[in-house]
Short mmCIF file of C-alpha atoms and ligand atoms in Angstrom, two decimals:
data_model
loop_
_atom_site.label_atom_id
_atom_site.label_comp_id
_atom_site.label_asym_id
_atom_site.label_seq_id
_atom_site.Cartn_x
_atom_site.Cartn_y
_atom_site.Cartn_z
CA MET A 1 0.00 0.00 0.00
CA LYS A 2 1.19 3.54 -0.76
CA LEU A 3 -0.12 6.84 0.62
CA LEU A 4 0.26 10.00 -1.43
CA ALA A 5 -0.70 13.39 0.00
CA GLY A 6 -1.72 16.57 -1.78
CA ASN A 7 -1.14 19.88 -0.02
CA SER A 8 -4.68 20.54 1.24
CA ASN A 9 -4.34 18.88 4.64
CA LEU A 10 -0.84 17.61 5.37
CA PRO A 11 -1.37 17.30 9.16
CA LEU A 12 -4.26 14.88 8.54
CA ALA A 13 -2.30 12.95 5.88
CA ARG A 14 0.63 12.58 8.31
CA ALA A 15 -1.68 11.43 11.11
CA ILE A 16 -3.23 8.81 8.80
CA ALA A 17 0.28 7.69 7.78
CA ASP A 18 1.23 7.40 11.47
CA TYR A 19 -1.87 5.30 12.19
CA LEU A 20 -1.01 2.97 9.30
CA GLU A 21 2.70 2.98 10.17
CA THR A 22 3.35 3.67 6.50
CA PRO A 23 5.41 6.68 5.36
CA LEU A 24 3.93 9.11 2.87
CA THR A 25 5.18 8.45 -0.66
CA GLN A 26 8.00 10.76 -1.72
CA ALA A 27 6.51 13.19 -4.18
CA SER A 28 6.58 16.81 -5.13
CA VAL A 29 3.25 18.55 -5.61
CA ARG A 30 4.08 22.12 -6.49
CA ARG A 31 3.21 25.14 -8.64
CA PHE A 32 4.85 26.61 -11.70
CA ALA A 33 5.29 30.39 -11.70
CA ASP A 34 1.91 30.80 -13.42
CA GLU A 35 0.23 28.66 -10.68
CA GLU A 36 -0.17 25.54 -12.85
CA VAL A 37 0.02 22.44 -10.65
CA PHE A 38 2.92 20.07 -11.27
CA VAL A 39 3.28 16.63 -9.69
CA GLU A 40 6.30 14.37 -9.66
CA ILE A 41 6.21 11.04 -7.83
CA ASN A 42 9.69 10.14 -6.71
CA GLU A 43 9.10 6.44 -5.93
CA ASN A 44 8.10 3.46 -7.99
CA VAL A 45 4.33 2.87 -7.74
CA ARG A 46 3.97 0.27 -10.50
CA GLY A 47 1.47 -2.37 -9.41
CA GLU A 48 0.80 -0.63 -6.07
CA ASP A 49 -2.49 -0.03 -4.23
CA VAL A 50 -2.29 3.76 -3.85
CA PHE A 51 -4.42 6.06 -1.67
CA VAL A 52 -4.31 9.78 -2.58
CA ILE A 53 -5.27 11.88 0.44
CA GLN A 54 -6.67 15.28 -0.50
CA SER A 55 -9.63 17.29 0.80
CA THR A 56 -11.09 19.57 -1.84
CA SER A 57 -11.45 22.44 0.61
CA TYR A 58 -10.39 26.09 0.22
CA PRO A 59 -8.76 26.90 -2.17
CA THR A 60 -11.18 24.40 -3.65
CA ASN A 61 -10.24 24.57 -7.31
CA ASP A 62 -6.49 24.38 -6.66
CA ASN A 63 -6.92 21.43 -4.32
CA LEU A 64 -9.23 19.68 -6.76
CA MET A 65 -6.67 20.13 -9.57
CA GLU A 66 -3.96 18.69 -7.30
CA LEU A 67 -6.12 15.64 -6.68
CA LEU A 68 -6.83 15.17 -10.40
CA ILE A 69 -3.22 15.65 -11.44
CA CYS A 70 -1.88 13.32 -8.70
CA THR A 71 -4.37 10.69 -9.89
CA ASP A 72 -3.31 11.15 -13.50
CA ALA A 73 0.37 10.83 -12.55
CA LEU A 74 -0.33 7.59 -10.65
CA ARG A 75 -2.36 6.12 -13.51
CA ARG A 76 0.42 6.89 -15.98
CA ALA A 77 2.92 5.36 -13.54
CA SER A 78 0.93 2.07 -13.66
CA ALA A 79 -0.44 2.03 -10.10
CA LYS A 80 -2.63 -1.09 -9.79
CA ARG A 81 -5.49 0.64 -7.97
CA ILE A 82 -5.99 4.31 -7.08
CA THR A 83 -8.32 5.35 -4.26
CA ALA A 84 -9.16 9.05 -4.01
CA VAL A 85 -9.38 9.70 -0.25
CA VAL A 86 -11.35 12.94 -0.11
CA PRO A 87 -12.20 13.54 3.57
CA TYR A 88 -14.03 16.75 2.64
CA PHE A 89 -15.69 16.65 -0.76
CA GLY A 90 -15.95 20.26 -1.99
CA TYR A 91 -18.81 21.28 -4.30
CA ALA A 92 -21.02 18.80 -2.41
CA ARG A 93 -23.61 21.49 -1.71
CA GLN A 94 -24.19 21.81 -5.47
CA ASP A 95 -25.87 18.43 -5.69
CA ARG A 96 -29.03 19.45 -7.55
CA LYS A 97 -30.31 22.11 -9.91
CA PRO A 98 -31.65 24.93 -7.71
CA GLY A 99 -33.12 26.62 -10.78
CA PRO A 100 -33.13 26.55 -14.55
CA ARG A 101 -29.77 26.84 -16.35
CA THR A 102 -27.71 25.94 -13.27
CA PRO A 103 -25.10 23.18 -13.02
CA ILE A 104 -24.91 20.09 -10.82
CA SER A 105 -21.29 20.71 -9.93
CA ALA A 106 -20.98 17.82 -7.47
CA LYS A 107 -21.73 15.42 -10.34
CA LEU A 108 -19.20 17.20 -12.57
CA VAL A 109 -16.52 16.82 -9.86
CA ALA A 110 -17.38 13.13 -9.49
CA ASN A 111 -16.94 12.72 -13.26
CA LEU A 112 -13.59 14.54 -13.18
CA ILE A 113 -12.23 12.32 -10.40
CA THR A 114 -13.31 9.19 -12.27
CA VAL A 115 -11.95 10.33 -15.64
CA ALA A 116 -8.62 11.26 -14.03
CA GLY A 117 -8.23 7.57 -13.19
CA ALA A 118 -9.51 6.91 -9.66
CA ASN A 119 -10.75 3.35 -9.18
CA ARG A 120 -12.54 4.06 -5.93
CA VAL A 121 -13.38 6.91 -3.58
CA LEU A 122 -13.31 7.20 0.19
CA SER A 123 -15.02 10.24 1.71
CA MET A 124 -16.64 11.30 4.93
CA ASP A 125 -20.08 12.68 5.77
CA LEU A 126 -20.99 13.56 2.21
CA HIS A 127 -23.39 16.50 2.34
CA ALA A 128 -26.07 14.38 0.66
CA GLY A 129 -26.17 10.59 0.47
CA GLN A 130 -27.03 10.67 -3.23
CA ILE A 131 -23.54 12.03 -4.05
CA GLN A 132 -22.32 8.46 -3.54
CA GLY A 133 -24.42 7.58 -6.58
CA PHE A 134 -22.77 10.32 -8.67
CA PHE A 135 -19.79 7.95 -8.93
CA ASP A 136 -19.91 4.78 -11.02
CA ILE A 137 -16.90 3.45 -9.10
CA PRO A 138 -17.07 2.02 -5.54
CA THR A 139 -17.48 4.87 -3.06
CA ASP A 140 -17.31 4.54 0.71
CA ASN A 141 -18.88 7.29 2.80
CA LEU A 142 -17.63 7.27 6.40
CA TRP A 143 -19.39 8.96 9.32
CA ALA A 144 -17.69 11.02 12.00
CA ALA A 145 -20.59 10.25 14.39
CA PRO A 146 -18.84 7.45 16.35
CA VAL A 147 -15.84 9.74 17.03
CA MET A 148 -18.15 12.58 18.07
CA ALA A 149 -20.26 10.30 20.27
CA ALA A 150 -17.15 9.04 22.09
CA ASP A 151 -16.02 12.63 22.71
CA ILE A 152 -19.48 13.68 23.95
CA GLN A 153 -19.72 10.63 26.26
CA ALA A 154 -16.27 11.36 27.68
CA ARG A 155 -17.04 15.02 28.37
CA TYR A 156 -20.73 15.31 29.10
CA ARG A 157 -21.85 11.92 30.41
CA GLY A 158 -24.34 12.43 33.21
CA ARG A 159 -25.65 15.72 31.85
CA ASN A 160 -29.18 16.07 30.61
CA LEU A 161 -28.20 15.62 26.95
CA MET A 162 -30.41 16.44 24.00
CA VAL A 163 -29.29 16.19 20.36
CA VAL A 164 -30.49 19.00 18.10
CA SER A 165 -30.62 19.17 14.32
CA PRO A 166 -30.09 22.79 13.18
CA ASP A 167 -32.44 22.23 10.24
CA VAL A 168 -35.07 19.79 9.06
CA GLY A 169 -32.66 18.32 6.49
CA GLY A 170 -30.26 17.15 9.20
CA VAL A 171 -32.69 15.03 11.23
CA VAL A 172 -31.37 11.64 10.07
CA ARG A 173 -27.82 12.63 11.05
CA ALA A 174 -29.00 13.94 14.45
CA ARG A 175 -31.07 10.82 15.13
CA SER A 176 -28.10 8.59 14.40
CA LEU A 177 -25.95 10.54 16.90
CA ALA A 178 -28.74 10.45 19.50
CA LYS A 179 -28.87 6.65 19.14
CA ARG A 180 -25.16 6.45 19.92
CA LEU A 181 -25.74 8.59 23.02
CA ASP A 182 -27.95 6.02 24.75
CA ASN A 183 -30.99 7.21 22.79
CA ALA A 184 -30.79 10.82 23.92
CA PRO A 185 -33.91 12.87 23.09
CA LEU A 186 -34.01 14.83 19.86
CA ALA A 187 -35.07 18.37 18.95
CA ILE A 188 -35.21 20.13 15.58
CA VAL A 189 -34.73 23.77 14.65
CA ASP A 190 -37.24 24.67 11.97
CA LYS A 191 -36.26 27.85 10.15
CA ARG A 192 -39.03 29.59 8.31
CA ARG A 193 -39.44 32.84 6.43
CA GLU A 194 -43.17 33.41 6.70
CA ARG A 195 -43.23 36.09 4.00
CA ALA A 196 -40.62 37.29 1.50
CA GLY A 197 -38.65 40.20 2.95
CA GLU A 198 -39.42 39.25 6.56
CA SER A 199 -36.67 37.85 8.76
CA GLU A 200 -36.41 34.15 9.45
CA VAL A 201 -38.33 32.71 12.39
CA MET A 202 -36.72 29.88 14.35
CA ASN A 203 -39.20 27.39 15.75
CA ILE A 204 -37.88 24.68 18.02
CA ILE A 205 -39.61 21.32 17.73
CA GLY A 206 -39.07 19.66 21.12
CA ASP A 207 -38.78 20.88 24.70
CA VAL A 208 -35.14 21.92 25.22
CA GLU A 209 -35.62 23.57 28.62
CA GLY A 210 -32.90 22.55 31.11
CA HIS A 211 -31.10 20.38 28.55
CA CYS A 212 -27.45 20.36 27.57
CA CYS A 213 -27.98 20.66 23.81
CA ILE A 214 -25.65 19.13 21.24
CA LEU A 215 -26.16 20.63 17.79
CA ILE A 216 -24.89 18.45 14.97
CA ASP A 217 -24.30 19.45 11.34
CA ASP A 218 -22.17 18.21 8.46
CA ILE A 219 -20.72 21.60 7.50
CA VAL A 220 -20.04 24.80 9.39
CA ASP A 221 -19.22 27.51 6.88
CA SER A 222 -19.97 31.07 8.02
CA GLY A 223 -21.26 29.67 11.32
CA GLY A 224 -24.58 31.50 10.89
CA THR A 225 -26.74 28.37 11.02
CA LEU A 226 -25.24 27.12 14.29
CA CYS A 227 -24.94 30.51 16.00
CA ASN A 228 -28.58 31.36 15.23
CA ALA A 229 -29.72 27.93 16.35
CA ALA A 230 -27.76 28.28 19.61
CA ALA A 231 -29.42 31.65 20.30
CA ALA A 232 -32.88 30.17 19.68
CA LEU A 233 -32.15 27.20 21.95
CA LYS A 234 -30.92 29.44 24.76
CA GLN A 235 -34.03 31.57 24.38
CA GLN A 236 -36.14 28.45 24.87
CA GLY A 237 -34.32 27.64 28.12
CA ALA A 238 -31.48 25.31 27.03
CA GLU A 239 -28.91 25.13 29.83
CA GLU A 240 -25.86 25.04 27.57
CA VAL A 241 -25.27 24.53 23.83
CA PHE A 242 -22.37 22.76 22.14
CA ALA A 243 -21.99 22.06 18.42
CA TYR A 244 -20.30 19.22 16.54
CA CYS A 245 -19.55 19.42 12.82
CA SER A 246 -17.80 17.04 10.45
CA HIS A 247 -16.37 19.71 8.16
CA GLY A 248 -15.11 23.04 9.49
CA VAL A 249 -15.17 25.12 6.30
CA LEU A 250 -15.08 28.19 8.58
CA SER A 251 -15.05 31.02 6.08
CA GLY A 252 -15.57 34.75 6.38
CA GLY A 253 -14.85 35.37 10.06
CA ALA A 254 -16.64 32.26 11.34
CA ALA A 255 -14.33 31.94 14.34
CA ALA A 256 -15.21 35.44 15.57
CA ARG A 257 -18.92 34.77 14.97
CA VAL A 258 -18.72 31.55 16.98
CA GLY A 259 -16.71 33.36 19.66
CA ALA A 260 -19.44 35.95 20.12
CA SER A 261 -22.30 33.43 20.01
CA GLU A 262 -24.23 31.49 22.65
CA LEU A 263 -22.26 28.35 21.76
CA SER A 264 -20.02 27.16 24.57
CA GLU A 265 -17.85 25.27 22.09
CA LEU A 266 -17.78 24.23 18.45
CA VAL A 267 -16.04 20.95 17.73
CA VAL A 268 -14.95 20.28 14.15
CA SER A 269 -13.18 17.25 12.76
CA ASP A 270 -9.86 17.66 10.97
CA THR A 271 -11.13 16.81 7.46
CA ILE A 272 -10.27 20.46 6.69
CA TRP A 273 -7.25 22.29 8.05
CA SER A 274 -8.61 25.79 8.53
CA GLY A 275 -6.55 28.52 10.16
CA GLU A 276 -9.77 29.89 11.68
CA ALA A 277 -9.89 26.90 14.03
CA ASP A 278 -6.54 27.95 15.48
CA ALA A 279 -7.66 31.41 16.66
CA LYS A 280 -6.11 31.87 20.12
CA GLY A 281 -8.60 31.81 22.96
CA GLY A 282 -11.33 30.82 20.49
CA LYS A 283 -14.18 28.42 21.08
CA ILE A 284 -13.29 25.98 18.29
CA ARG A 285 -11.71 22.60 19.05
CA ARG A 286 -10.48 20.02 16.54
CA LEU A 287 -11.27 16.34 16.90
CA THR A 288 -9.19 14.00 14.78
CA ILE A 289 -10.77 11.43 12.49
CA ALA A 290 -7.35 10.21 11.26
CA PRO A 291 -7.65 6.78 12.98
CA LEU A 292 -11.10 6.27 11.45
CA ILE A 293 -9.89 7.10 7.93
CA GLY A 294 -6.69 5.13 8.51
CA GLU A 295 -8.67 2.07 9.59
CA ALA A 296 -10.97 2.38 6.56
CA ILE A 297 -7.91 2.55 4.26
CA LYS A 298 -6.47 -0.52 5.96
CA ARG A 299 -9.70 -2.43 5.47
CA ILE A 300 -10.00 -1.40 1.80
CA ALA A 301 -6.43 -2.56 1.23
CA ASP A 302 -7.12 -5.86 3.05
CA GLU A 303 -10.48 -6.21 1.28
CA SER A 304 -12.30 -6.50 4.61
CA SER A 305 -15.54 -4.83 5.72
CA VAL A 306 -15.64 -1.04 6.06
CA SER A 307 -19.28 -0.85 7.16
CA SER A 308 -18.54 -2.95 10.26
CA LEU A 309 -16.55 0.05 11.54
CA PHE A 310 -19.93 1.57 12.35
CA ASP A 311 -21.65 -1.42 13.99
C1 R5P B 401 -26.57 23.15 4.88
O1 R5P B 401 -27.35 22.41 4.29
C2 R5P B 401 -25.42 22.58 5.64
O2 R5P B 401 -25.75 21.36 6.26
C3 R5P B 401 -24.94 23.57 6.69
O3 R5P B 401 -25.99 23.79 7.63
C4 R5P B 401 -24.53 24.89 6.09
O4 R5P B 401 -23.65 24.70 5.03
C5 R5P B 401 -23.88 25.76 7.16
O5 R5P B 401 -23.57 27.00 6.60
P1 R5P B 401 -23.31 28.28 7.53
O6 R5P B 401 -22.31 27.86 8.58
O7 R5P B 401 -22.75 29.29 6.56
O8 R5P B 401 -24.61 28.69 8.11
#
């Protein structure tokens, strides 16, 4: 097995390599003066089972090109099998046509990865389950929920826990976390704009009074969704509010927004390495999913079950 890392998230790639006790493949993934990506693999990969680790996070297009060009280089170097390990799959929110004459960019990205030469894909908490079906090659979609549940149990066991979905679309995810927390009760934030031009109304479905609320979402971008949900929960009498997110996109001053919010803490996994999460004295903590991804890679290489990781 060989592990090749792009530049998007080297700390995660190194942590996965440590878990697998396998060094990262010697390679140079760099830019020409005009910003074209150039890749040179400095080890023989002929006949190897290669895993390319690259999140397509900010700068999304550059990181996507690195992934495609690394894959092309491996294919031309006769790697036996190439798995694109994309812990955060950028463009995932463009998974349908929101209106006429708009693209389905997540499908386009899936096509690009396949055409570049990937034989399989390994990702985590895809924004929508159907993205798995955008690929015609085997695609494993891991969940960060077991890692989050273990962290929540270790820190907040004994508190009056309640899992909260910040929107109606996230209920399945929230229910699955609640199940892992000894069937904790569930609440849902229902955002509605009653009339165009009027501000959004947050209705809470469920009685959150006196509960230690755990908001769960797949992506935190500007932080608006979670910060607004936390404010609404506090208003309804929640004792304390924490948030857990698989992908900390954290753009446009999210760390400051979270810092000033009613959230006691925001926990993001390390699928994305965002500088915002490192703000000193901030409320954002990183939780590593490197062992989970490492174990999935090991099982793919050994051809053993990946789904049993979640039993
Ligand atoms: C939306 O469907 C996603 O699950 C997230 O709720 C959303 O991307 C979060 O965005 P923001 O942090 O900018 O509110």
